[in-house]
Short mmCIF file of C-alpha atoms in Angstrom, two decimals:
data_model
loop_
_atom_site.label_atom_id
_atom_site.label_comp_id
_atom_site.label_asym_id
_atom_site.label_seq_id
_atom_site.Cartn_x
_atom_site.Cartn_y
_atom_site.Cartn_z
CA MET W 1 -145.78 12.24 -49.74
CA TYR W 2 -142.33 11.59 -47.28
CA ASP W 3 -142.62 11.70 -44.20
CA ARG W 4 -139.47 13.02 -42.43
CA ARG W 5 -140.54 11.62 -39.03
CA GLU W 6 -140.80 8.19 -40.02
CA ALA W 7 -137.17 8.08 -41.20
CA THR W 8 -135.99 8.74 -38.07
CA PRO W 9 -136.80 5.94 -35.66
CA VAL W 10 -135.99 7.61 -32.20
CA ASN W 11 -137.39 5.41 -30.11
CA LEU W 12 -135.13 2.32 -30.87
CA PRO W 13 -132.04 1.19 -28.72
CA ASP W 14 -128.79 3.42 -30.73
CA GLU W 15 -125.43 0.80 -29.57
CA GLY W 16 -123.36 3.09 -31.21
CA LEU W 17 -124.68 6.83 -28.95
CA ALA W 18 -123.62 4.51 -26.49
CA ARG W 19 -119.91 3.43 -26.93
CA ARG W 20 -119.37 6.75 -28.78
CA ALA W 21 -120.59 8.33 -25.16
CA LYS W 22 -118.28 5.66 -23.16
CA ALA W 23 -115.30 6.72 -25.56
CA LEU W 24 -115.99 10.08 -24.25
CA ALA W 25 -116.24 8.87 -20.74
CA CYS W 26 -112.72 7.35 -20.87
CA THR W 27 -110.96 10.44 -22.33
CA ALA W 28 -112.72 12.64 -19.27
CA PRO W 29 -109.92 11.91 -16.51
CA LEU W 30 -107.23 13.49 -19.46
CA GLN W 31 -108.81 16.53 -20.03
CA ALA W 32 -109.66 16.63 -16.63
CA LEU W 33 -105.53 16.93 -15.73
CA ASP W 34 -106.18 20.30 -17.93
CA GLU W 35 -108.38 21.65 -16.59
CA ASN W 36 -107.88 21.34 -12.96
CA LYS W 37 -103.69 22.28 -13.27
CA GLY W 38 -104.55 25.69 -11.95
CA SER W 39 -105.58 24.63 -8.65
CA LEU W 40 -102.02 22.51 -8.17
CA ARG W 41 -100.45 25.15 -5.35
CA TRP W 42 -96.89 23.28 -5.11
CA VAL W 43 -96.75 24.08 -9.44
CA LYS W 44 -96.91 26.52 -11.81
CA ALA W 45 -98.72 24.14 -14.20
CA GLU W 46 -100.05 26.36 -17.10
CA VAL W 47 -96.31 25.48 -19.02
CA TYR W 48 -97.61 21.59 -18.30
CA GLN W 49 -99.75 19.85 -21.31
CA LEU W 50 -101.02 17.23 -18.83
CA ALA W 51 -103.44 15.68 -20.92
CA GLU W 52 -100.29 14.30 -23.14
CA ILE W 53 -98.34 13.90 -20.39
CA ALA W 54 -100.82 11.54 -19.52
CA LEU W 55 -100.90 9.69 -22.91
CA HIS W 56 -97.17 9.42 -22.89
CA THR W 57 -97.83 7.72 -19.57
CA ILE W 58 -100.47 4.76 -20.82
CA ASP W 59 -98.07 4.28 -23.53
CA GLN W 60 -95.03 3.91 -21.70
CA VAL W 61 -97.29 1.09 -19.35
CA THR W 62 -98.46 -0.49 -22.13
CA ILE W 63 -95.37 -1.57 -23.86
CA SER W 64 -93.73 -2.60 -21.06
CA MET W 65 -96.50 -4.54 -20.07
CA ASP W 66 -95.68 -8.05 -20.45
CA PHE W 67 -97.86 -11.26 -19.93
CA ASP W 68 -96.75 -12.50 -16.46
CA SER W 69 -96.38 -9.19 -15.31
CA GLY W 70 -96.55 -5.29 -15.55
CA ALA W 71 -94.40 -1.96 -16.40
CA SER W 72 -92.16 -0.95 -13.07
CA GLN W 73 -93.39 2.26 -11.62
CA ASP W 74 -90.09 3.82 -11.48
CA LYS W 75 -89.26 2.80 -14.98
CA VAL W 76 -92.10 4.53 -16.46
CA LEU W 77 -91.64 7.66 -14.02
CA ASP W 78 -88.27 7.90 -14.98
CA GLN W 79 -89.33 7.47 -19.16
CA VAL W 80 -92.48 10.07 -18.53
CA GLU W 81 -89.97 12.25 -16.46
CA ARG W 82 -87.70 12.98 -19.72
CA PHE W 83 -91.23 13.89 -21.73
CA VAL W 84 -91.80 16.39 -19.13
CA ALA W 85 -88.91 18.35 -19.39
CA LEU W 86 -89.02 18.21 -23.04
CA GLN W 87 -92.28 20.58 -22.15
CA ALA W 88 -90.41 22.69 -19.39
CA SER W 89 -86.85 22.52 -19.91
CA ASP W 90 -85.61 25.53 -17.79
CA ARG W 91 -87.76 23.96 -14.40
CA SER W 92 -86.28 21.96 -12.39
CA ALA W 93 -85.62 18.32 -12.62
CA GLU W 94 -87.16 17.90 -8.79
CA GLU W 95 -90.24 19.65 -10.11
CA HIS W 96 -90.40 17.11 -13.24
CA ARG W 97 -90.58 14.06 -11.08
CA LYS W 98 -93.40 15.90 -9.50
CA VAL W 99 -95.65 16.83 -12.07
CA ALA W 100 -94.63 13.05 -13.58
CA ARG W 101 -95.76 10.95 -10.41
CA HIS W 102 -99.10 13.46 -10.43
CA VAL W 103 -100.28 12.33 -13.96
CA LEU W 104 -99.41 8.76 -12.56
CA GLN W 105 -102.04 8.67 -9.47
CA ARG W 106 -104.31 10.65 -11.59
CA LEU W 107 -104.36 7.46 -13.35
CA ILE W 108 -104.46 5.44 -11.54
CA ASN W 109 -107.16 7.33 -9.34
CA ILE W 110 -105.98 6.89 -5.98
CA GLY W 111 -106.88 8.84 -3.69
CA THR W 112 -111.06 6.67 -3.87
CA VAL W 113 -111.63 3.61 -2.33
CA ASP W 114 -111.70 1.84 -5.23
CA ARG W 115 -109.57 3.71 -7.79
CA SER W 116 -112.01 3.00 -10.36
CA PHE W 117 -113.53 6.00 -12.50
CA SER W 118 -117.16 6.96 -12.86
CA GLU W 119 -119.01 8.43 -15.63
CA THR W 120 -122.97 8.63 -16.43
CA TYR W 121 -124.25 8.02 -19.94
CA GLY W 122 -127.57 8.27 -21.39
CA SER W 123 -129.20 5.49 -23.92
CA VAL W 124 -131.91 4.62 -25.43
CA ASP W 125 -133.51 0.71 -23.97
CA GLU W 126 -135.48 -1.68 -26.43
CA ASP W 127 -138.53 -0.30 -24.44
CA GLY W 128 -138.14 2.96 -26.16
CA VAL W 129 -137.10 4.51 -22.83
CA TYR W 130 -133.78 7.19 -22.02
CA ARG W 131 -132.38 5.81 -19.19
CA ARG W 132 -128.71 6.62 -17.67
CA TYR W 133 -125.88 4.12 -16.64
CA ALA W 134 -123.40 4.92 -14.33
CA PHE W 135 -119.90 3.88 -16.39
CA GLU W 136 -117.12 3.13 -14.52
CA PHE W 137 -113.73 1.95 -15.81
CA ASN W 138 -109.95 1.92 -14.70
CA LEU W 139 -107.13 3.34 -16.99
CA LEU W 140 -104.57 2.01 -15.16
CA VAL W 141 -103.92 -0.55 -12.08
CA GLU W 142 -101.58 -1.97 -9.61
CA ARG W 143 -100.85 -5.13 -9.77
CA ALA W 144 -98.66 -7.29 -7.56
CA GLY W 145 -96.19 -9.43 -8.60
CA PRO W 146 -94.49 -13.17 -7.56
CA GLU W 147 -91.74 -11.15 -5.94
CA GLY W 148 -94.11 -8.62 -3.68
CA ASN W 149 -93.18 -6.13 -5.62
CA VAL W 150 -95.93 -3.85 -7.39
CA TYR W 151 -96.08 -3.01 -10.92
CA LEU W 152 -98.25 -1.30 -13.29
CA ARG W 153 -101.08 -1.99 -15.61
CA ALA W 154 -103.15 -0.96 -18.68
CA THR W 155 -106.59 -1.85 -18.99
CA ASP W 156 -108.25 -2.58 -22.09
CA GLU W 157 -110.26 1.23 -21.48
CA ALA W 158 -106.39 2.72 -21.48
CA ILE W 159 -105.35 0.97 -24.77
CA ASN W 160 -108.84 2.25 -26.31
CA VAL W 161 -108.25 6.16 -25.34
CA LEU W 162 -104.07 5.39 -27.33
CA VAL W 163 -105.95 4.01 -30.28
CA GLY W 164 -109.51 6.25 -30.68
CA ALA W 165 -111.94 3.48 -30.80
CA LEU W 166 -113.98 1.52 -27.80
CA ASP W 167 -114.89 -2.30 -27.57
CA THR W 168 -114.01 -3.04 -30.85
CA ASP W 169 -113.28 -6.47 -32.04
CA VAL W 170 -109.28 -7.12 -31.08
CA GLU W 171 -108.80 -9.33 -33.62
CA SER W 172 -110.03 -7.14 -36.13
CA ALA W 173 -108.79 -4.40 -35.77
CA GLN W 174 -105.57 -5.72 -35.35
CA ILE W 175 -105.70 -7.54 -38.59
CA ALA W 176 -106.91 -4.26 -40.50
CA ALA W 177 -103.75 -2.11 -38.69
CA GLU W 178 -101.20 -4.69 -40.27
CA VAL W 179 -103.24 -4.76 -43.23
CA LYS W 180 -102.83 -0.97 -43.50
CA LEU W 181 -98.73 -0.98 -41.93
CA GLY W 182 -97.80 -3.70 -45.42
CA SER W 183 -99.83 -0.86 -47.65
CA LEU W 184 -97.28 2.38 -45.71
CA ILE W 185 -94.66 0.04 -46.00
CA LYS W 186 -95.26 -0.70 -49.74
CA ARG W 187 -95.76 2.77 -50.93
CA GLY W 188 -92.76 3.88 -49.06
CA ARG W 189 -95.15 6.09 -46.07
CA LEU W 190 -92.66 4.87 -43.22
CA ALA W 191 -93.74 7.73 -40.96
CA GLU W 192 -97.34 6.70 -41.13
CA ALA W 193 -96.63 3.53 -41.03
CA LYS W 194 -94.63 4.03 -37.74
CA LEU W 195 -98.08 5.31 -36.81
CA ALA W 196 -99.66 2.38 -38.34
CA ALA W 197 -97.22 -0.35 -36.27
CA GLU W 198 -98.10 1.17 -32.56
CA GLN W 199 -101.87 0.85 -32.92
CA ALA W 200 -101.00 -2.87 -34.60
CA ARG W 201 -98.55 -3.57 -31.23
CA TYR W 202 -101.05 -1.60 -28.80
CA ARG W 203 -104.13 -4.41 -30.17
CA THR W 204 -101.65 -7.34 -29.08
CA VAL W 205 -101.33 -6.15 -26.12
CA GLN W 206 -105.13 -5.80 -25.40
CA TYR W 207 -105.54 -9.21 -27.13
CA GLY W 208 -102.93 -10.71 -24.35
CA GLU W 209 -104.88 -8.49 -21.60
CA MET W 210 -108.16 -10.35 -22.73
CA LEU W 211 -106.71 -13.82 -22.46
CA ARG W 212 -104.75 -13.04 -18.54
CA GLN W 213 -107.88 -12.11 -17.69
CA LEU W 214 -110.03 -15.33 -18.67
CA LEU W 215 -106.98 -17.36 -16.85
CA ASP W 216 -106.36 -15.43 -13.79
CA ALA W 217 -110.54 -16.15 -13.29
CA THR W 218 -110.02 -18.99 -13.78
CA THR W 219 -107.71 -19.32 -10.86
CA ARG W 220 -110.20 -17.94 -8.46
CA ASP W 221 -113.37 -19.63 -9.70
CA VAL W 222 -113.41 -22.07 -12.53
CA ARG W 223 -117.31 -21.63 -12.55
CA ALA W 224 -116.83 -18.08 -13.55
CA VAL W 225 -115.45 -18.61 -16.84
CA ASP W 226 -117.16 -20.71 -19.45
CA TRP W 227 -114.45 -23.64 -20.20
CA GLU W 228 -117.32 -25.60 -22.41
CA HIS W 229 -117.58 -23.51 -24.60
CA GLU W 230 -116.55 -20.26 -25.11
CA VAL W 231 -112.58 -20.31 -23.91
CA PRO W 232 -112.17 -23.64 -26.22
CA LYS W 233 -113.50 -21.81 -29.08
CA LEU W 234 -111.67 -18.73 -28.06
CA LEU W 235 -108.15 -20.42 -27.98
CA ALA W 236 -108.36 -22.41 -31.06
CA ASP W 237 -109.19 -19.19 -33.41
CA ALA W 238 -106.59 -17.22 -31.16
CA LEU W 239 -103.92 -19.70 -32.32
CA VAL W 240 -105.33 -19.74 -35.71
CA HIS W 241 -104.72 -16.23 -35.36
CA ILE W 242 -101.06 -16.36 -34.19
CA GLU W 243 -100.31 -18.04 -37.04
CA GLU W 244 -101.50 -16.15 -39.21
CA ARG W 245 -99.92 -12.73 -37.45
CA TYR W 246 -96.64 -14.73 -37.30
CA GLU W 247 -96.44 -14.71 -41.10
CA PHE W 248 -97.81 -11.52 -41.73
CA GLU W 249 -95.69 -9.51 -39.67
CA HIS W 250 -92.20 -11.95 -40.85
CA ARG W 251 -93.44 -10.49 -44.47
CA ILE W 252 -93.53 -6.36 -43.21
CA LEU W 253 -90.36 -6.81 -41.80
CA ARG W 254 -88.81 -8.32 -44.77
CA ASN W 255 -90.23 -5.48 -46.39
CA ILE W 256 -89.45 -2.77 -43.65
CA SER W 257 -85.55 -4.05 -44.26
CA GLU W 258 -85.88 -3.71 -47.74
CA ALA W 259 -87.15 -0.51 -47.23
CA ARG W 260 -84.39 0.76 -44.84
CA ASP W 261 -81.69 -0.89 -47.43
CA LYS W 262 -82.67 0.58 -50.87
CA SER W 263 -83.17 4.28 -49.30
CA ASP W 264 -79.87 6.81 -48.89
CA GLU W 265 -81.61 9.16 -47.02
CA PRO W 266 -80.83 9.62 -42.64
CA LEU W 267 -84.38 10.40 -41.56
CA GLN W 268 -85.97 7.31 -43.70
CA LYS W 269 -83.15 4.65 -42.52
CA GLN W 270 -83.85 5.99 -38.73
CA ARG W 271 -87.84 5.44 -39.36
CA ALA W 272 -87.30 1.89 -41.12
CA ALA W 273 -85.41 0.93 -37.47
CA GLU W 274 -87.71 2.09 -35.52
CA LEU W 275 -90.71 0.13 -37.28
CA VAL W 276 -88.09 -3.08 -36.89
CA SER W 277 -87.99 -2.94 -33.57
CA ILE W 278 -92.01 -2.03 -33.26
CA VAL W 279 -92.51 -5.36 -35.01
CA ARG W 280 -89.71 -6.99 -33.43
CA ASP W 281 -91.45 -6.95 -30.55
CA CYS W 282 -95.14 -7.86 -31.98
CA ILE W 283 -93.77 -11.17 -32.48
CA ARG W 284 -92.03 -12.32 -29.35
CA ARG W 285 -95.45 -10.93 -27.86
CA HIS W 286 -97.25 -13.30 -30.27
CA MET W 287 -95.09 -16.22 -29.31
CA GLN W 288 -95.18 -15.61 -25.28
CA LEU W 289 -98.57 -15.32 -25.98
CA GLN W 290 -98.89 -18.79 -27.80
CA LYS W 291 -97.13 -20.24 -24.96
CA ARG W 292 -99.73 -19.48 -22.83
CA LEU W 293 -102.62 -20.46 -25.32
CA LEU W 294 -100.98 -24.02 -25.09
CA THR W 295 -100.76 -24.71 -21.62
CA ALA W 296 -104.01 -23.00 -21.16
CA ARG W 297 -106.10 -26.23 -20.52
CA SER W 298 -103.42 -28.33 -18.19
CA LEU W 299 -103.93 -24.78 -16.29
CA PHE W 300 -107.93 -25.16 -16.44
CA ARG W 301 -107.35 -28.88 -15.19
CA GLU W 302 -104.91 -27.76 -12.33
CA GLU W 303 -107.57 -25.05 -11.11
CA GLN W 304 -110.33 -27.79 -11.47
CA ASP W 305 -109.05 -30.52 -9.53
CA ARG W 306 -107.24 -27.58 -6.48
CA GLN W 307 -110.73 -25.64 -6.11
CA GLN W 308 -113.22 -28.84 -5.98
CA PHE W 309 -111.35 -29.95 -2.87
CA ALA W 310 -110.64 -26.44 -1.26
CA GLU W 311 -113.44 -25.38 1.43
CA LEU W 312 -115.98 -23.38 1.01
CA PRO W 313 -116.50 -19.66 2.65
CA ARG W 314 -118.85 -19.82 5.60
CA ARG W 315 -119.00 -15.95 5.59
CA ALA W 316 -118.76 -13.00 3.24
CA VAL W 317 -115.64 -10.24 3.83
CA ILE W 318 -117.17 -7.01 6.02
CA ASP W 319 -116.03 -4.08 3.98
CA LEU W 320 -114.92 -2.28 6.95
CA HIS W 321 -114.60 1.32 5.21
CA GLY W 322 -118.01 0.94 3.38
CA GLN W 323 -120.68 -1.23 5.25
CA VAL W 324 -119.10 -0.61 8.87
CA LEU W 325 -117.38 3.13 9.37
CA SER W 326 -118.92 5.12 7.17
CA PRO W 327 -122.69 4.39 8.43
CA LEU W 328 -121.00 4.37 11.75
CA LEU W 329 -120.16 8.05 11.83
CA GLY W 330 -123.21 9.42 10.86
CA LEU W 331 -124.77 8.01 14.08
CA SER W 332 -124.78 9.65 17.34
CA LEU W 333 -122.50 8.65 20.23
CA ARG W 334 -125.22 6.51 21.75
CA ASP W 335 -126.22 4.67 18.93
CA ALA W 336 -122.41 4.64 17.39
CA LEU W 337 -121.75 2.75 21.08
CA LEU W 338 -124.26 -0.20 20.48
CA VAL W 339 -123.54 -0.60 17.21
CA SER W 340 -119.56 -0.87 18.07
CA GLU W 341 -120.16 -3.10 20.76
CA GLY W 342 -121.87 -4.99 19.04
CA PHE W 343 -119.75 -5.88 16.42
CA PHE W 344 -117.08 -6.18 18.56
CA ARG W 345 -118.71 -8.69 20.61
CA ALA W 346 -119.16 -11.07 16.87
CA ALA W 347 -116.46 -10.04 15.62
CA VAL W 348 -113.70 -11.00 18.16
CA GLY W 349 -115.34 -14.05 19.03
CA PRO W 350 -115.76 -16.60 22.13
CA GLU W 351 -112.91 -16.46 24.47
CA PRO W 352 -111.79 -19.92 25.81
CA PRO W 353 -111.97 -19.91 29.79
CA ALA W 354 -109.08 -19.87 31.76
CA LEU W 355 -109.66 -22.81 33.77
CA LEU W 356 -111.23 -26.33 32.71
CA GLY W 357 -114.81 -27.41 33.38
CA LEU W 358 -115.65 -30.29 35.91
CA PRO W 359 -117.09 -32.78 32.99
CA SER W 360 -113.83 -32.13 30.73
CA LEU W 361 -111.28 -32.70 33.95
CA VAL W 362 -113.05 -35.59 34.89
CA ALA W 363 -113.08 -36.75 31.00
CA ARG W 364 -109.08 -36.43 31.55
CA LEU W 365 -108.59 -37.84 34.61
CA LEU W 366 -110.74 -40.77 33.38
CA LYS W 367 -108.83 -41.17 30.21
CA PRO W 368 -106.25 -44.48 29.91
CA ALA W 369 -102.86 -43.78 29.86
CA PRO W 370 -101.74 -44.95 26.62
CA GLU W 371 -99.99 -48.39 25.87
CA ARG W 372 -96.26 -48.23 25.92
CA GLU W 373 -93.11 -50.10 24.73
CA ARG W 374 -91.80 -52.44 27.06
CA LEU W 375 -88.54 -52.10 26.31
CA GLY W 376 -88.91 -48.20 26.06
CA GLU W 377 -88.23 -45.78 23.05
CA GLU W 378 -84.71 -46.59 20.80
CA ILE W 379 -82.06 -44.85 22.83
CA PRO W 380 -79.68 -43.04 20.15
CA GLU W 381 -75.98 -44.05 19.39
CA PRO W 382 -73.92 -40.92 20.76
CA VAL W 383 -71.49 -39.62 18.76
CA LEU W 384 -68.45 -39.37 20.47
CA GLU W 385 -66.39 -35.96 18.65
CA GLU W 386 -62.44 -35.31 20.51
CA THR W 387 -62.08 -32.57 21.84
CA ALA W 388 -58.83 -30.43 21.89
CA ALA W 389 -57.17 -30.06 25.62
CA GLU W 390 -57.89 -26.67 27.50
CA LYS W 391 -54.37 -25.45 27.99
CA PRO W 392 -54.30 -24.67 31.75
CA PRO W 393 -53.84 -20.67 33.28
CA PHE W 394 -51.39 -21.61 35.06
CA THR W 395 -48.25 -23.97 34.72
CA LEU W 396 -46.24 -26.21 36.94
CA GLU W 397 -43.63 -23.25 36.90
CA ASP W 398 -46.49 -20.51 38.39
CA TRP W 399 -47.63 -22.75 41.07
CA ALA W 400 -43.75 -23.75 42.46
CA ALA W 401 -42.79 -20.28 42.62
CA THR W 402 -46.07 -18.82 44.71
CA ASP W 403 -45.66 -22.26 47.44
CA THR W 404 -41.93 -20.52 48.23
CA LEU W 405 -43.69 -17.39 47.90
CA LEU W 406 -46.88 -18.18 50.41
CA ASP W 407 -45.06 -20.28 52.54
CA LEU W 408 -45.11 -17.18 55.53
CA ARG W 409 -44.60 -19.71 59.06
CA ASP W 410 -42.68 -18.04 60.28
CA THR W 411 -43.01 -14.10 59.65
CA PRO W 412 -46.61 -13.08 57.93
CA ARG W 413 -46.12 -10.76 54.82
CA PRO W 414 -47.93 -7.79 53.10
CA LEU W 415 -49.68 -9.31 49.73
CA SER W 416 -48.67 -5.24 47.68
CA ASP W 417 -44.61 -7.06 48.68
CA LEU W 418 -45.32 -10.77 47.86
CA LEU W 419 -46.79 -8.94 44.28
CA THR W 420 -44.35 -6.94 43.63
CA GLU W 421 -41.52 -10.46 44.17
CA ALA W 422 -43.85 -12.89 41.87
CA GLU W 423 -44.10 -9.86 38.92
CA ARG W 424 -40.67 -10.42 38.59
CA THR W 425 -40.53 -13.84 38.25
CA SER W 426 -44.18 -13.55 35.23
CA PRO W 427 -47.02 -11.78 35.02
CA SER W 428 -49.29 -15.60 35.38
CA THR W 429 -47.59 -15.97 38.52
CA ALA W 430 -48.12 -13.02 39.61
CA ALA W 431 -52.50 -13.82 38.91
CA LEU W 432 -52.35 -16.97 40.47
CA LEU W 433 -50.55 -15.36 43.84
CA LEU W 434 -53.66 -12.72 44.07
CA HIS W 435 -56.33 -15.81 43.37
CA ARG W 436 -54.93 -17.63 46.58
CA ALA W 437 -54.45 -14.84 48.68
CA VAL W 438 -58.18 -13.72 47.75
CA ASN W 439 -59.29 -17.18 49.17
CA ALA W 440 -56.52 -16.85 51.90
CA PHE W 441 -59.46 -13.63 53.09
CA SER W 442 -62.14 -16.49 54.12
CA PRO W 443 -60.29 -20.40 54.49
CA ALA W 444 -62.07 -23.26 54.11
CA VAL W 445 -60.87 -25.02 57.17
CA ASP W 446 -63.47 -27.29 57.43
CA GLU W 447 -61.83 -29.34 53.63
CA ARG W 448 -58.26 -28.36 54.96
CA ILE W 449 -58.22 -30.45 58.02
CA GLN W 450 -60.53 -33.56 56.11
CA ARG W 451 -57.95 -33.17 53.39
CA GLY W 452 -54.91 -33.94 55.90
CA GLU W 453 -53.60 -30.51 55.77
CA SER W 454 -50.67 -29.24 58.02
CA HIS W 455 -50.97 -25.21 57.16
CA VAL W 456 -53.65 -23.24 56.10
CA LEU W 457 -52.90 -19.77 54.71
CA VAL W 458 -55.31 -16.85 56.24
CA GLY W 459 -55.43 -13.37 55.11
CA VAL W 460 -56.76 -10.36 57.14
CA ARG W 461 -57.06 -6.68 56.04
CA THR W 462 -54.64 -4.11 57.23
CA GLY W 463 -56.83 -1.32 56.25
CA ASP W 464 -54.64 -0.16 53.30
CA LEU W 465 -55.34 0.38 49.79
CA LEU W 466 -52.67 -1.41 47.16
CA ASP W 467 -50.72 0.78 45.20
CA LEU W 468 -49.25 -1.24 42.21
CA PRO W 469 -49.93 -1.09 38.62
CA GLY W 470 -52.66 -3.67 37.61
CA PHE W 471 -53.84 -4.17 40.77
CA GLY W 472 -55.95 -2.38 42.96
CA GLY W 473 -58.19 -2.93 46.22
CA ASP W 474 -57.28 -3.52 50.11
CA ASP W 475 -53.96 -4.82 51.08
CA LEU W 476 -54.44 -8.06 53.11
CA LEU W 477 -51.55 -9.59 55.44
CA LEU W 478 -51.15 -12.87 54.84
CA TYR W 479 -50.13 -16.08 57.34
CA SER W 480 -49.66 -19.99 57.57
CA ALA W 481 -51.21 -20.88 60.36
CA ALA W 482 -50.62 -24.18 61.91
CA ILE W 483 -53.75 -26.56 61.68
CA THR W 484 -53.43 -29.20 64.95
CA THR W 485 -55.60 -32.22 66.04
CA PRO W 486 -56.66 -32.74 69.74
CA PRO W 487 -57.59 -36.14 70.83
CA ASP W 488 -60.46 -38.21 70.26
CA ASP W 489 -63.95 -36.67 71.94
CA ALA W 490 -66.00 -39.32 73.16
CA ASN W 491 -68.79 -38.85 71.13
CA THR W 492 -68.06 -38.33 68.10
CA GLY W 493 -64.12 -39.05 67.54
CA ARG W 494 -64.05 -36.59 65.10
CA ASP W 495 -64.01 -33.02 66.52
CA THR W 496 -61.24 -30.88 65.84
CA HIS W 497 -59.82 -27.43 67.52
CA VAL W 498 -58.34 -24.45 65.29
CA PRO W 499 -55.44 -22.99 67.01
CA GLU W 500 -55.73 -19.66 68.77
CA ASP W 501 -53.60 -18.36 66.01
CA VAL W 502 -56.10 -18.98 63.63
CA ALA W 503 -59.44 -17.86 64.73
CA GLU W 504 -58.01 -14.82 65.86
#
């Protein structure tokens, strides 16, 4: 008899079941967009197919990705906004932009700590026990660019969502896709060939992303990557793969060009032109990948030398949110204060004293002075530059005119009358006269005596104000007082006397 129970060994591990469960888990964030769109209060989202918008967003990011950089968030939003507008053309452009940004943020999973999705799946282990595991993944990730900008990259899980598979052999899948593409082109089925070409390009991006992750891991820690066996074999296989794909894609490109030239239908020509663009993009990505493969070993040697002499980290970085803040919020106020004081006391570190200690002060005082050179340091040769002669603010004619006006030995005169006469000569003469009159308000008699002058200009306030255009302040009464020197004193021989009219 045939026992059906023996033909179904349920106690053996089923790897295919786990892979299909992970494939469903990767599509869960896209399905959640349509399931929860009724809860969006800022838009009536029933008209939008958010899962399709999410697939289009991943598609745009994947196509725009490069080996060294990713996709610009603004450019991706511009492309997705056009697709959103096709679903609801009667809505405003602002709403289309908000919907596109909402889907993009959900794919990045903004709002979580590590920005990763987590789904639970089950699998039977080698002991025949069914166990549950947490599958954490990302669809779109943000990375910092060399110029400080932020760009987007699609993960392997996101690319697998586009092609409908998970954890497949990238090289085998790409070869199969290109063989299928060539067969479709030969049979003239260009509509299906376009889909196959897009899947081949996704696999090209995924292959380059896998190598880029290995090089990035090498940059962080060379010990995390097996450069003795795994990576050299991978680099050799990748170079052979690129050579084969390069020849095959050029044959496909020739076949597409022939199909485009022989066809008389405009739709066929348009599809053939789109295929030409996709295949040329695949060729460009393969050439860029080849360039990085040729420099991978030199990168490993440089990172090995750099990390060998780098100082090892002494202490692990603390997660302030997960290890400090979250547990602290669950404590009482008394316990939280004790934990906070202990954390900040250890985190801030010791504070240096404001004053030196006696041992260090004595050591500094007893430290011998450094030996100096006998001739001292070399004196640099000064560089002399000629400067243009400054033009004096007042000319000799201005000084002569003011000397004539201020010769007041006979009769004192008010400043307002003198300024009126000086302005008739020139404005600079009036400015010089005002300057000399201000100095006469408190004259330095001793300096005049030492210089041997016979008269000193004295100015006193009259109590009136200047009522002239361009001048303001108190009016002064100016007078040239004579300086007389009496006979030498017996004690000093240098005493001088100022006449009474000056003193008054």
